[in-house]
CSV table of C-alpha atoms and ligand atoms in Angstrom, one decimal:
chain,number,residue,atom,x,y,z
G,85,MET,CA,-0.1,0.0,0.0
G,86,ALA,CA,1.1,3.6,-0.4
G,87,ASN,CA,2.0,3.8,3.3
G,88,GLY,CA,4.3,0.7,2.9
G,89,GLN,CA,2.0,-1.6,4.7
G,90,ILE,CA,1.7,-5.3,3.3
G,91,VAL,CA,-1.6,-6.8,3.3
G,92,ILE,CA,-1.7,-10.5,2.5
G,93,GLY,CA,-4.7,-12.4,0.9
G,94,ALA,CA,-5.2,-16.2,0.4
G,95,ASN,CA,-7.4,-18.1,-1.7
G,96,GLN,CA,-10.7,-19.1,0.2
G,97,GLU,CA,-12.2,-22.4,-0.9
G,98,ASN,CA,-15.8,-23.3,-0.1
G,99,ALA,CA,-17.8,-26.3,-0.9
G,100,ALA,CA,-20.7,-24.3,-2.0
G,101,PHE,CA,-19.3,-22.7,-5.2
G,102,PRO,CA,-18.9,-19.8,-5.7
G,103,SER,CA,-18.8,-18.6,-2.1
G,104,GLY,CA,-15.1,-18.7,-2.0
G,105,LEU,CA,-12.9,-15.9,-3.1
G,106,CYS,CA,-9.7,-15.4,-4.9
G,107,ALA,CA,-6.5,-14.4,-2.9
G,108,GLU,CA,-6.3,-11.3,-4.8
G,109,ARG,CA,-9.6,-10.1,-3.9
G,110,SER,CA,-9.4,-11.2,-0.4
G,111,ALA,CA,-6.2,-9.1,-0.1
G,112,ILE,CA,-7.6,-6.1,-1.8
G,113,PHE,CA,-10.8,-6.2,0.2
G,114,ALA,CA,-9.0,-6.7,3.4
G,115,ALA,CA,-6.8,-3.7,2.7
G,116,GLN,CA,-9.9,-1.5,1.7
G,117,SER,CA,-11.6,-2.5,4.9
G,118,GLN,CA,-8.7,-1.8,7.1
G,119,GLN,CA,-7.4,1.3,5.4
G,120,PRO,CA,-9.7,2.6,2.7
G,121,GLU,CA,-7.7,5.9,2.5
G,122,GLN,CA,-4.5,4.0,1.5
G,123,PRO,CA,-4.1,3.5,-2.3
G,124,ILE,CA,-2.7,0.0,-3.3
G,125,THR,CA,0.6,0.4,-5.1
G,126,THR,CA,1.7,-3.1,-5.9
G,127,LEU,CA,0.1,-6.4,-5.9
G,128,ALA,CA,2.2,-9.6,-5.9
G,129,ILE,CA,0.6,-13.0,-7.0
G,130,ALA,CA,2.1,-16.3,-6.4
G,131,ALA,CA,0.5,-19.8,-6.2
G,132,SER,CA,1.8,-23.1,-4.9
G,133,ASN,CA,1.0,-26.9,-4.8
G,134,ASP,CA,2.6,-29.8,-3.0
G,135,GLU,CA,5.7,-29.3,-5.1
G,136,GLY,CA,6.2,-25.8,-4.4
G,137,LEU,CA,5.8,-22.6,-6.3
G,138,LEU,CA,4.1,-23.1,-9.7
G,139,LYS,CA,6.7,-23.1,-12.5
G,140,ASP,CA,4.8,-20.5,-14.6
G,141,PRO,CA,3.7,-17.3,-13.3
G,142,ILE,CA,0.1,-17.2,-12.1
G,143,THR,CA,-2.1,-14.4,-13.4
G,144,PRO,CA,-5.4,-13.1,-11.8
G,145,CYS,CA,-8.8,-14.3,-13.1
G,146,GLY,CA,-11.2,-12.0,-14.9
G,147,ALA,CA,-13.1,-10.9,-11.9
G,148,CYS,CA,-10.0,-10.0,-10.0
G,149,ARG,CA,-8.7,-8.1,-13.0
G,150,GLN,CA,-12.1,-6.1,-12.8
G,151,VAL,CA,-11.6,-5.3,-9.2
G,152,ILE,CA,-8.1,-4.3,-9.6
G,153,LEU,CA,-9.1,-2.0,-12.6
G,154,GLU,CA,-11.7,-0.3,-10.4
G,155,MET,CA,-9.1,0.1,-7.6
G,156,GLU,CA,-6.9,1.9,-10.2
G,157,ASP,CA,-9.8,4.0,-11.1
G,158,ARG,CA,-10.7,4.9,-7.5
G,159,TYR,CA,-7.4,6.2,-6.5
G,160,LYS,CA,-6.4,7.5,-10.0
G,161,ARG,CA,-3.1,5.6,-10.1
G,162,PRO,CA,-2.0,2.5,-11.6
G,163,ILE,CA,-1.3,-0.6,-9.5
G,164,ARG,CA,2.0,-2.5,-10.5
G,165,ILE,CA,1.4,-6.3,-10.6
G,166,LEU,CA,4.0,-8.8,-10.0
G,167,LEU,CA,3.3,-12.4,-11.2
G,168,PHE,CA,5.5,-14.9,-9.7
G,169,GLY,CA,6.5,-18.3,-11.0
G,170,ALA,CA,9.5,-20.6,-10.4
G,171,ARG,CA,10.8,-20.1,-13.9
G,172,ALA,CA,9.9,-16.4,-14.3
G,173,VAL,CA,8.5,-13.4,-12.7
G,174,TYR,CA,6.4,-11.1,-14.9
G,175,ALA,CA,5.8,-7.3,-14.0
G,176,VAL,CA,3.2,-5.2,-15.5
G,177,ASN,CA,2.5,-1.6,-14.6
G,178,SER,CA,-1.2,-1.6,-14.7
G,179,VAL,CA,-4.0,-4.1,-15.0
G,180,LYS,CA,-4.9,-2.4,-18.1
G,181,ASP,CA,-2.2,-4.3,-19.7
G,182,LEU,CA,-4.1,-7.6,-18.7
G,183,LEU,CA,-7.4,-6.2,-19.3
G,184,PRO,CA,-7.7,-4.4,-22.7
G,185,LEU,CA,-11.0,-3.1,-23.8
G,186,SER,CA,-12.2,-3.0,-20.2
G,187,PHE,CA,-15.6,-2.2,-18.8
G,188,VAL,CA,-15.5,0.8,-16.7
G,189,ASP,CA,-17.9,3.1,-14.7
G,190,ALA,CA,-18.2,5.4,-17.7
G,191,ASN,CA,-19.8,2.6,-19.6
G,192,MET,CA,-22.8,2.5,-17.2
G,193,ARG,CA,-23.6,6.2,-18.1
D,152,ZN,ZN1,-9.6,-14.1,-9.1
């Protein structure tokens, strides 16, 4: 976050699909709940299984991309996204690079 605080999220599974929540949104919503005045500056995403960190960088789902986009819009600043994998780490400077032709608030007016 802009004040240097790190907020951690984790994937929340639930037998009654889709009641769970992705790690990205759990982190974003926790951050917004605790310090709504603080912009999110960077989002680091990683996933592991029984063998460890996934080999290829993991990317956020469409719903998370939309939430990240709206966080960028709310604070009028891009969120740097780091996508971790054992073989590579990708960095993008805005979710707009992952969500072209996005649906935004202005589309509802
Ligand atoms: Zn997601």
